[in-house]
Amino acid sequence: MAGYQHILLAVDFSKDSELVGFRAVQIMEKYEARLTLLHVVANVYEEPVYDLMSSFPVDIEEKLIENANRSIESLAEKLGLPDAERIVEMGTPKTTIVQAAKQREVDLIVLGSHGVHGLGLLLGSTANAVLHAATCDVLAVRVGN
Amino acid sequence: MAGYQHILLAVDFSKDSELVGFRAVQIMEKYEARLTLLHVVANVYEEPVYDLMSSFPVDIEEKLIENANRSIESLAEKLGLPDAERIVEMGTPKTTIVQAAKQREVDLIVLGSHGVHGLGLLLGSTANAVLHAATCDVLAVRVGN
């Protein structure tokens, strides 16, 4: 059986992202695989709470993407991945993660999965949705228990 | 970050179980981890379709467990795991897998995950349920796409 060759690490920049990242790096090293970092900036205009903002002059999306680019650089540095490809995309997390994996012929998606406590029911849903829709293997790294 | 030390391979003896098994063995080897095989015999008396059978003289549960024991032996042999612990338990797959992992201090559950095609919506639900309830990492190996 072929080993993993291309790992997609999907991060949300929560406090557990480094933990999830270090697990992905560990597997990358064991398999001598490529690793791509992905952060999805949730499309604010799809969220009802932001409806009022659509008339603001400030380009919120641009700011969010700028911030995400800085955060992904910082995370790549902490994980010791200066050369890994970084992707920041706007969209729905589930769909964007699954599509990015398909487009790049990723064979393993690594992402964090929150437990059933606290915000878990809400936050855990991306991992579940990705697991359901992905066409490759998915490693859900348990965080926040 | 510590590597995986104890992997629980949950199999349903579908045609893809070997594929899922070989992936678990590969990770076991990379991490020099222990591997435990688990098959959950669904409790037939919980399934409405089997209600009529409860008055049958044959001990269906016993037969199902016997068959499962043979299947798990055969799978362990195919995977080259003569010494791995095998567990056959009756119960609800999700609950039994999650509990077995907790009891044995497993740090990674490996199981198959079916796509959204065909029976996927039904069969995929165990992987999703385990992902949601597990207190350790979960690797869902994509099969049947």
mmCIF file of C-alpha atoms in Angstrom:
data_model
loop_
_atom_site.group_PDB
_atom_site.id
_atom_site.type_symbol
_atom_site.label_atom_id
_atom_site.label_comp_id
_atom_site.label_asym_id
_atom_site.label_seq_id
_atom_site.Cartn_x
_atom_site.Cartn_y
_atom_site.Cartn_z
ATOM 1 C CA MET A 1 0.000 0.000 0.000
ATOM 2 C CA ALA A 2 1.352 3.387 -1.017
ATOM 3 C CA GLY A 3 2.108 5.810 1.803
ATOM 4 C CA TYR A 4 0.655 9.267 2.144
ATOM 5 C CA GLN A 5 2.303 11.651 -0.279
ATOM 6 C CA HIS A 6 0.474 14.933 0.131
ATOM 7 C CA ILE A 7 -1.084 16.084 3.382
ATOM 8 C CA LEU A 8 -3.481 19.010 3.644
ATOM 9 C CA LEU A 9 -3.438 20.621 7.071
ATOM 10 C CA ALA A 10 -6.619 22.617 7.566
ATOM 11 C CA VAL A 11 -6.374 25.098 10.420
ATOM 12 C CA ASP A 12 -8.758 27.582 11.987
ATOM 13 C CA PHE A 13 -6.149 29.466 14.102
ATOM 14 C CA SER A 14 -7.866 28.435 17.314
ATOM 15 C CA LYS A 15 -5.540 27.845 20.255
ATOM 16 C CA ASP A 16 -5.272 24.186 19.303
ATOM 17 C CA SER A 17 -4.067 24.753 15.753
ATOM 18 C CA GLU A 18 -0.438 24.245 16.731
ATOM 19 C CA LEU A 19 -1.230 20.894 18.320
ATOM 20 C CA VAL A 20 -3.044 19.761 15.188
ATOM 21 C CA GLY A 21 -0.189 21.152 13.115
ATOM 22 C CA PHE A 22 2.497 19.282 15.016
ATOM 23 C CA ARG A 23 0.615 16.025 14.496
ATOM 24 C CA ALA A 24 0.431 16.713 10.754
ATOM 25 C CA VAL A 25 4.147 17.518 10.665
ATOM 26 C CA GLN A 26 4.912 14.278 12.501
ATOM 27 C CA ILE A 27 3.015 12.247 9.909
ATOM 28 C CA MET A 28 4.588 14.271 7.093
ATOM 29 C CA GLU A 29 8.013 13.314 8.429
ATOM 30 C CA LYS A 30 7.149 9.639 8.917
ATOM 31 C CA TYR A 31 5.868 9.432 5.341
ATOM 32 C CA GLU A 32 8.313 11.904 3.804
ATOM 33 C CA ALA A 33 5.235 13.594 2.373
ATOM 34 C CA ARG A 34 4.471 17.099 1.149
ATOM 35 C CA LEU A 35 2.386 19.327 3.388
ATOM 36 C CA THR A 36 0.099 22.159 2.380
ATOM 37 C CA LEU A 37 -1.442 24.529 4.926
ATOM 38 C CA LEU A 38 -4.958 25.780 4.355
ATOM 39 C CA HIS A 39 -7.060 28.300 6.186
ATOM 40 C CA VAL A 40 -10.569 29.089 5.061
ATOM 41 C CA VAL A 41 -11.828 32.580 5.795
ATOM 42 C CA ALA A 42 -15.538 32.095 6.319
ATOM 43 C CA ASN A 43 -17.455 34.186 3.845
ATOM 44 C CA VAL A 44 -18.830 36.864 6.159
ATOM 45 C CA TYR A 45 -21.601 37.852 3.807
ATOM 46 C CA GLU A 46 -23.089 34.406 4.182
ATOM 47 C CA GLU A 47 -23.482 34.984 7.917
ATOM 48 C CA PRO A 48 -26.733 36.738 8.854
ATOM 49 C CA VAL A 49 -25.015 38.636 11.669
ATOM 50 C CA TYR A 50 -22.846 40.470 9.176
ATOM 51 C CA ASP A 51 -25.669 41.568 6.937
ATOM 52 C CA LEU A 52 -25.513 45.080 8.304
ATOM 53 C CA MET A 53 -21.853 45.349 7.467
ATOM 54 C CA SER A 54 -22.301 44.965 3.747
ATOM 55 C CA SER A 55 -22.818 48.694 3.457
ATOM 56 C CA PHE A 56 -19.633 49.583 5.376
ATOM 57 C CA PRO A 57 -16.911 51.268 3.392
ATOM 58 C CA VAL A 58 -14.158 49.127 4.888
ATOM 59 C CA ASP A 59 -13.315 46.073 2.883
ATOM 60 C CA ILE A 60 -13.769 43.496 5.585
ATOM 61 C CA GLU A 61 -12.904 40.548 3.413
ATOM 62 C CA GLU A 62 -9.586 42.106 2.506
ATOM 63 C CA LYS A 63 -8.741 42.671 6.166
ATOM 64 C CA LEU A 64 -9.733 39.135 7.093
ATOM 65 C CA ILE A 65 -7.549 37.721 4.349
ATOM 66 C CA GLU A 66 -4.628 39.955 5.371
ATOM 67 C CA ASN A 67 -4.943 38.731 8.956
ATOM 68 C CA ALA A 68 -5.211 35.122 7.837
ATOM 69 C CA ASN A 69 -2.105 35.478 5.695
ATOM 70 C CA ARG A 70 -0.176 36.755 8.695
ATOM 71 C CA SER A 71 -1.517 33.978 10.928
ATOM 72 C CA ILE A 72 -0.685 31.249 8.448
ATOM 73 C CA GLU A 73 2.865 32.603 8.077
ATOM 74 C CA SER A 74 3.268 32.623 11.822
ATOM 75 C CA LEU A 75 1.923 29.086 12.157
ATOM 76 C CA ALA A 76 4.149 27.772 9.352
ATOM 77 C CA GLU A 77 7.125 29.284 11.163
ATOM 78 C CA LYS A 78 6.173 27.712 14.504
ATOM 79 C CA LEU A 79 5.743 24.348 12.832
ATOM 80 C CA GLY A 80 9.135 24.640 11.146
ATOM 81 C CA LEU A 81 7.660 24.658 7.655
ATOM 82 C CA PRO A 82 9.253 27.592 5.833
ATOM 83 C CA ASP A 83 8.724 26.039 2.410
ATOM 84 C CA ALA A 84 5.261 24.521 2.764
ATOM 85 C CA GLU A 85 2.605 25.887 0.438
ATOM 86 C CA ARG A 86 0.116 28.136 2.243
ATOM 87 C CA ILE A 87 -3.398 28.703 1.018
ATOM 88 C CA VAL A 88 -5.887 31.236 2.326
ATOM 89 C CA GLU A 89 -9.277 31.011 0.663
ATOM 90 C CA MET A 90 -12.685 32.483 1.317
ATOM 91 C CA GLY A 91 -15.663 30.210 1.402
ATOM 92 C CA THR A 92 -17.509 27.635 3.408
ATOM 93 C CA PRO A 93 -14.916 25.663 5.381
ATOM 94 C CA LYS A 94 -16.199 22.186 4.522
ATOM 95 C CA THR A 95 -16.609 22.754 0.798
ATOM 96 C CA THR A 96 -13.372 24.675 0.442
ATOM 97 C CA ILE A 97 -11.307 22.082 2.321
ATOM 98 C CA VAL A 98 -12.753 19.188 0.326
ATOM 99 C CA GLN A 99 -12.286 20.997 -2.997
ATOM 100 C CA ALA A 100 -8.735 22.095 -2.189
ATOM 101 C CA ALA A 101 -7.869 18.484 -1.339
ATOM 102 C CA LYS A 102 -9.308 17.229 -4.612
ATOM 103 C CA GLN A 103 -7.635 19.886 -6.737
ATOM 104 C CA ARG A 104 -4.233 19.202 -5.228
ATOM 105 C CA GLU A 105 -4.544 15.414 -5.196
ATOM 106 C CA VAL A 106 -4.148 15.309 -1.450
ATOM 107 C CA ASP A 107 -4.358 11.842 0.094
ATOM 108 C CA LEU A 108 -4.758 12.884 3.735
ATOM 109 C CA ILE A 109 -6.577 15.818 5.280
ATOM 110 C CA VAL A 110 -5.559 16.610 8.867
ATOM 111 C CA LEU A 111 -7.793 18.834 10.952
ATOM 112 C CA GLY A 112 -8.817 19.441 14.539
ATOM 113 C CA SER A 113 -11.870 17.886 16.048
ATOM 114 C CA HIS A 114 -13.454 19.233 19.196
ATOM 115 C CA GLY A 115 -15.188 17.014 21.695
ATOM 116 C CA VAL A 116 -18.801 17.080 22.673
ATOM 117 C CA HIS A 117 -18.190 19.535 25.498
ATOM 118 C CA GLY A 118 -18.741 23.242 25.424
ATOM 119 C CA LEU A 119 -18.691 24.543 21.891
ATOM 120 C CA GLY A 120 -17.916 21.103 20.555
ATOM 121 C CA LEU A 121 -21.237 20.476 18.919
ATOM 122 C CA LEU A 122 -20.781 23.599 16.894
ATOM 123 C CA LEU A 123 -17.053 23.525 16.246
ATOM 124 C CA GLY A 124 -16.878 19.799 15.633
ATOM 125 C CA SER A 125 -19.201 20.057 12.700
ATOM 126 C CA THR A 126 -16.511 21.014 10.184
ATOM 127 C CA ALA A 127 -14.557 17.828 10.889
ATOM 128 C CA ASN A 128 -17.691 15.741 10.550
ATOM 129 C CA ALA A 129 -18.723 17.487 7.361
ATOM 130 C CA VAL A 130 -15.268 17.079 5.834
ATOM 131 C CA LEU A 131 -15.171 13.423 6.822
ATOM 132 C CA HIS A 132 -18.469 12.911 5.083
ATOM 133 C CA ALA A 133 -17.585 14.705 1.861
ATOM 134 C CA ALA A 134 -13.860 14.091 1.423
ATOM 135 C CA THR A 135 -12.623 11.750 -1.278
ATOM 136 C CA CYS A 136 -9.437 10.964 0.636
ATOM 137 C CA ASP A 137 -8.511 9.871 4.168
ATOM 138 C CA VAL A 138 -9.207 12.258 7.043
ATOM 139 C CA LEU A 139 -7.324 12.398 10.321
ATOM 140 C CA ALA A 140 -9.275 14.184 13.020
ATOM 141 C CA VAL A 141 -6.921 15.271 15.773
ATOM 142 C CA ARG A 142 -8.793 15.451 19.063
ATOM 143 C CA VAL A 143 -8.360 18.807 20.737
ATOM 144 C CA GLY A 144 -9.911 20.702 23.583
ATOM 145 C CA ASN A 145 -10.991 17.779 25.748
ATOM 146 C CA MET B 1 4.852 15.553 20.523
ATOM 147 C CA ALA B 2 4.510 11.889 21.467
ATOM 148 C CA GLY B 3 3.797 9.476 18.658
ATOM 149 C CA TYR B 4 0.858 7.102 18.511
ATOM 150 C CA GLN B 5 1.401 4.158 20.828
ATOM 151 C CA HIS B 6 -1.786 2.138 20.652
ATOM 152 C CA ILE B 7 -3.982 1.924 17.565
ATOM 153 C CA LEU B 8 -7.482 0.490 17.581
ATOM 154 C CA LEU B 9 -8.503 -0.886 14.189
ATOM 155 C CA ALA B 10 -12.290 -1.138 14.032
ATOM 156 C CA VAL B 11 -13.476 -3.385 11.193
ATOM 157 C CA ASP B 12 -16.884 -4.420 9.917
ATOM 158 C CA PHE B 13 -15.656 -7.256 7.619
ATOM 159 C CA SER B 14 -16.970 -5.474 4.559
ATOM 160 C CA LYS B 15 -14.909 -5.986 1.415
ATOM 161 C CA ASP B 16 -12.848 -2.920 2.257
ATOM 162 C CA SER B 17 -11.745 -4.056 5.706
ATOM 163 C CA GLU B 18 -8.409 -5.303 4.397
ATOM 164 C CA LEU B 19 -7.676 -1.938 2.820
ATOM 165 C CA VAL B 20 -8.450 -0.143 6.063
ATOM 166 C CA GLY B 21 -6.414 -2.762 7.910
ATOM 167 C CA PHE B 22 -3.345 -2.336 5.740
ATOM 168 C CA ARG B 23 -3.416 1.418 6.352
ATOM 169 C CA ALA B 24 -3.580 0.825 10.110
ATOM 170 C CA VAL B 25 -0.686 -1.644 9.889
ATOM 171 C CA GLN B 26 1.345 0.885 7.931
ATOM 172 C CA ILE B 27 0.857 3.518 10.630
ATOM 173 C CA MET B 28 1.527 0.938 13.344
ATOM 174 C CA GLU B 29 4.872 0.187 11.699
ATOM 175 C CA LYS B 30 5.807 3.842 11.212
ATOM 176 C CA TYR B 31 5.075 4.565 14.859
ATOM 177 C CA GLU B 32 6.197 1.189 16.241
ATOM 178 C CA ALA B 33 2.830 1.112 17.982
ATOM 179 C CA ARG B 34 0.616 -1.650 19.336
ATOM 180 C CA LEU B 35 -2.457 -2.566 17.331
ATOM 181 C CA THR B 36 -5.720 -4.012 18.597
ATOM 182 C CA LEU B 37 -8.399 -5.326 16.248
ATOM 183 C CA LEU B 38 -12.029 -4.775 17.146
ATOM 184 C CA HIS B 39 -15.226 -5.980 15.560
ATOM 185 C CA VAL B 40 -18.576 -5.026 16.991
ATOM 186 C CA VAL B 41 -21.392 -7.490 16.455
ATOM 187 C CA ALA B 42 -24.479 -5.298 16.235
ATOM 188 C CA ASN B 43 -26.943 -6.296 18.888
ATOM 189 C CA VAL B 44 -29.620 -7.919 16.743
ATOM 190 C CA TYR B 45 -32.317 -7.513 19.329
ATOM 191 C CA GLU B 46 -31.975 -3.773 19.014
ATOM 192 C CA GLU B 47 -32.862 -3.987 15.322
ATOM 193 C CA PRO B 48 -36.622 -3.973 14.656
ATOM 194 C CA VAL B 49 -36.217 -6.362 11.727
ATOM 195 C CA TYR B 50 -35.014 -9.066 14.056
ATOM 196 C CA ASP B 51 -37.883 -8.768 16.517
ATOM 197 C CA LEU B 52 -39.506 -11.905 15.215
ATOM 198 C CA MET B 53 -36.361 -13.902 15.783
ATOM 199 C CA SER B 54 -36.321 -13.420 19.511
ATOM 200 C CA SER B 55 -38.542 -16.483 19.909
ATOM 201 C CA PHE B 56 -36.301 -18.705 17.759
ATOM 202 C CA PRO B 57 -34.590 -21.561 19.559
ATOM 203 C CA VAL B 58 -31.232 -20.973 17.848
ATOM 204 C CA ASP B 59 -28.880 -18.712 19.732
ATOM 205 C CA ILE B 60 -28.274 -16.179 17.022
ATOM 206 C CA GLU B 61 -25.925 -14.050 19.077
ATOM 207 C CA GLU B 62 -23.673 -17.000 19.745
ATOM 208 C CA LYS B 63 -23.503 -17.853 16.045
ATOM 209 C CA LEU B 64 -22.773 -14.242 15.111
ATOM 210 C CA ILE B 65 -19.959 -14.086 17.635
ATOM 211 C CA GLU B 66 -18.531 -17.401 16.419
ATOM 212 C CA ASN B 67 -18.538 -16.119 12.843
ATOM 213 C CA ALA B 68 -16.976 -12.838 13.901
ATOM 214 C CA ASN B 69 -14.228 -14.661 15.778
ATOM 215 C CA ARG B 70 -13.390 -16.630 12.646
ATOM 216 C CA SER B 71 -13.456 -13.492 10.479
ATOM 217 C CA ILE B 72 -11.215 -11.534 12.828
ATOM 218 C CA GLU B 73 -8.708 -14.411 12.925
ATOM 219 C CA SER B 74 -8.689 -14.534 9.149
ATOM 220 C CA LEU B 75 -8.233 -10.773 8.862
ATOM 221 C CA ALA B 76 -5.425 -10.727 11.428
ATOM 222 C CA GLU B 77 -3.669 -13.415 9.407
ATOM 223 C CA LYS B 78 -4.062 -11.531 6.112
ATOM 224 C CA LEU B 79 -2.683 -8.394 7.754
ATOM 225 C CA GLY B 80 0.296 -10.287 9.149
ATOM 226 C CA LEU B 81 -0.716 -9.670 12.754
ATOM 227 C CA PRO B 82 -0.549 -13.049 14.494
ATOM 228 C CA ASP B 83 0.022 -11.506 17.912
ATOM 229 C CA ALA B 84 -2.335 -8.529 17.832
ATOM 230 C CA GLU B 85 -5.108 -8.529 20.386
ATOM 231 C CA ARG B 86 -8.510 -9.294 18.847
ATOM 232 C CA ILE B 87 -11.756 -8.169 20.397
ATOM 233 C CA VAL B 88 -15.252 -9.189 19.368
ATOM 234 C CA GLU B 89 -17.975 -7.435 21.308
ATOM 235 C CA MET B 90 -21.722 -7.116 20.993
ATOM 236 C CA GLY B 91 -23.276 -3.712 21.124
ATOM 237 C CA THR B 92 -23.842 -0.530 19.220
ATOM 238 C CA PRO B 93 -20.799 0.046 16.982
ATOM 239 C CA LYS B 94 -20.222 3.698 17.873
ATOM 240 C CA THR B 95 -20.516 3.293 21.630
ATOM 241 C CA THR B 96 -18.559 0.070 21.746
ATOM 242 C CA ILE B 97 -15.690 1.425 19.633
ATOM 243 C CA VAL B 98 -15.412 4.616 21.680
ATOM 244 C CA GLN B 99 -15.556 2.727 24.994
ATOM 245 C CA ALA B 100 -13.034 0.106 23.893
ATOM 246 C CA ALA B 101 -10.651 2.889 22.900
ATOM 247 C CA LYS B 102 -11.034 4.603 26.253
ATOM 248 C CA GLN B 103 -10.635 1.426 28.293
ATOM 249 C CA ARG B 104 -7.454 0.451 26.466
ATOM 250 C CA GLU B 105 -5.954 3.940 26.395
ATOM 251 C CA VAL B 106 -5.884 3.937 22.629
ATOM 252 C CA ASP B 107 -4.576 7.122 21.023
ATOM 253 C CA LEU B 108 -5.720 6.505 17.461
ATOM 254 C CA ILE B 109 -8.837 4.797 16.145
ATOM 255 C CA VAL B 110 -8.621 3.701 12.495
ATOM 256 C CA LEU B 111 -11.810 2.834 10.665
ATOM 257 C CA GLY B 112 -13.298 2.861 7.194
ATOM 258 C CA SER B 113 -15.383 5.712 5.929
ATOM 259 C CA HIS B 114 -17.695 5.329 2.985
ATOM 260 C CA GLY B 115 -18.364 8.141 0.580
ATOM 261 C CA VAL B 116 -21.633 9.844 -0.032
ATOM 262 C CA HIS B 117 -22.510 7.485 -2.874
ATOM 263 C CA GLY B 118 -24.732 4.452 -2.660
ATOM 264 C CA LEU B 119 -25.014 3.223 0.873
ATOM 265 C CA GLY B 120 -22.569 5.832 2.080
ATOM 266 C CA LEU B 121 -25.048 7.915 3.981
ATOM 267 C CA LEU B 122 -25.957 4.892 6.023
ATOM 268 C CA LEU B 123 -22.599 3.185 6.327
ATOM 269 C CA GLY B 124 -20.641 6.367 6.808
ATOM 270 C CA SER B 125 -22.545 7.184 9.939
ATOM 271 C CA THR B 126 -20.422 5.010 12.229
ATOM 272 C CA ALA B 127 -17.263 6.907 11.294
ATOM 273 C CA ASN B 128 -19.003 10.217 11.868
ATOM 274 C CA ALA B 129 -20.459 9.092 15.175
ATOM 275 C CA VAL B 130 -17.094 7.793 16.376
ATOM 276 C CA LEU B 131 -15.383 11.001 15.317
ATOM 277 C CA HIS B 132 -17.889 12.955 17.326
ATOM 278 C CA ALA B 133 -17.665 10.883 20.493
ATOM 279 C CA ALA B 134 -14.062 9.677 20.579
ATOM 280 C CA THR B 135 -11.654 11.085 23.112
ATOM 281 C CA CYS B 136 -8.645 10.321 20.910
ATOM 282 C CA ASP B 137 -7.635 10.918 17.298
ATOM 283 C CA VAL B 138 -9.622 9.225 14.552
ATOM 284 C CA LEU B 139 -8.319 8.280 11.124
ATOM 285 C CA ALA B 140 -11.114 7.677 8.647
ATOM 286 C CA VAL B 141 -9.790 5.679 5.709
ATOM 287 C CA ARG B 142 -11.827 6.452 2.615
ATOM 288 C CA VAL B 143 -13.164 3.321 0.973
ATOM 289 C CA GLY B 144 -15.688 2.425 -1.670
ATOM 290 C CA ASN B 145 -15.453 5.555 -3.802
#
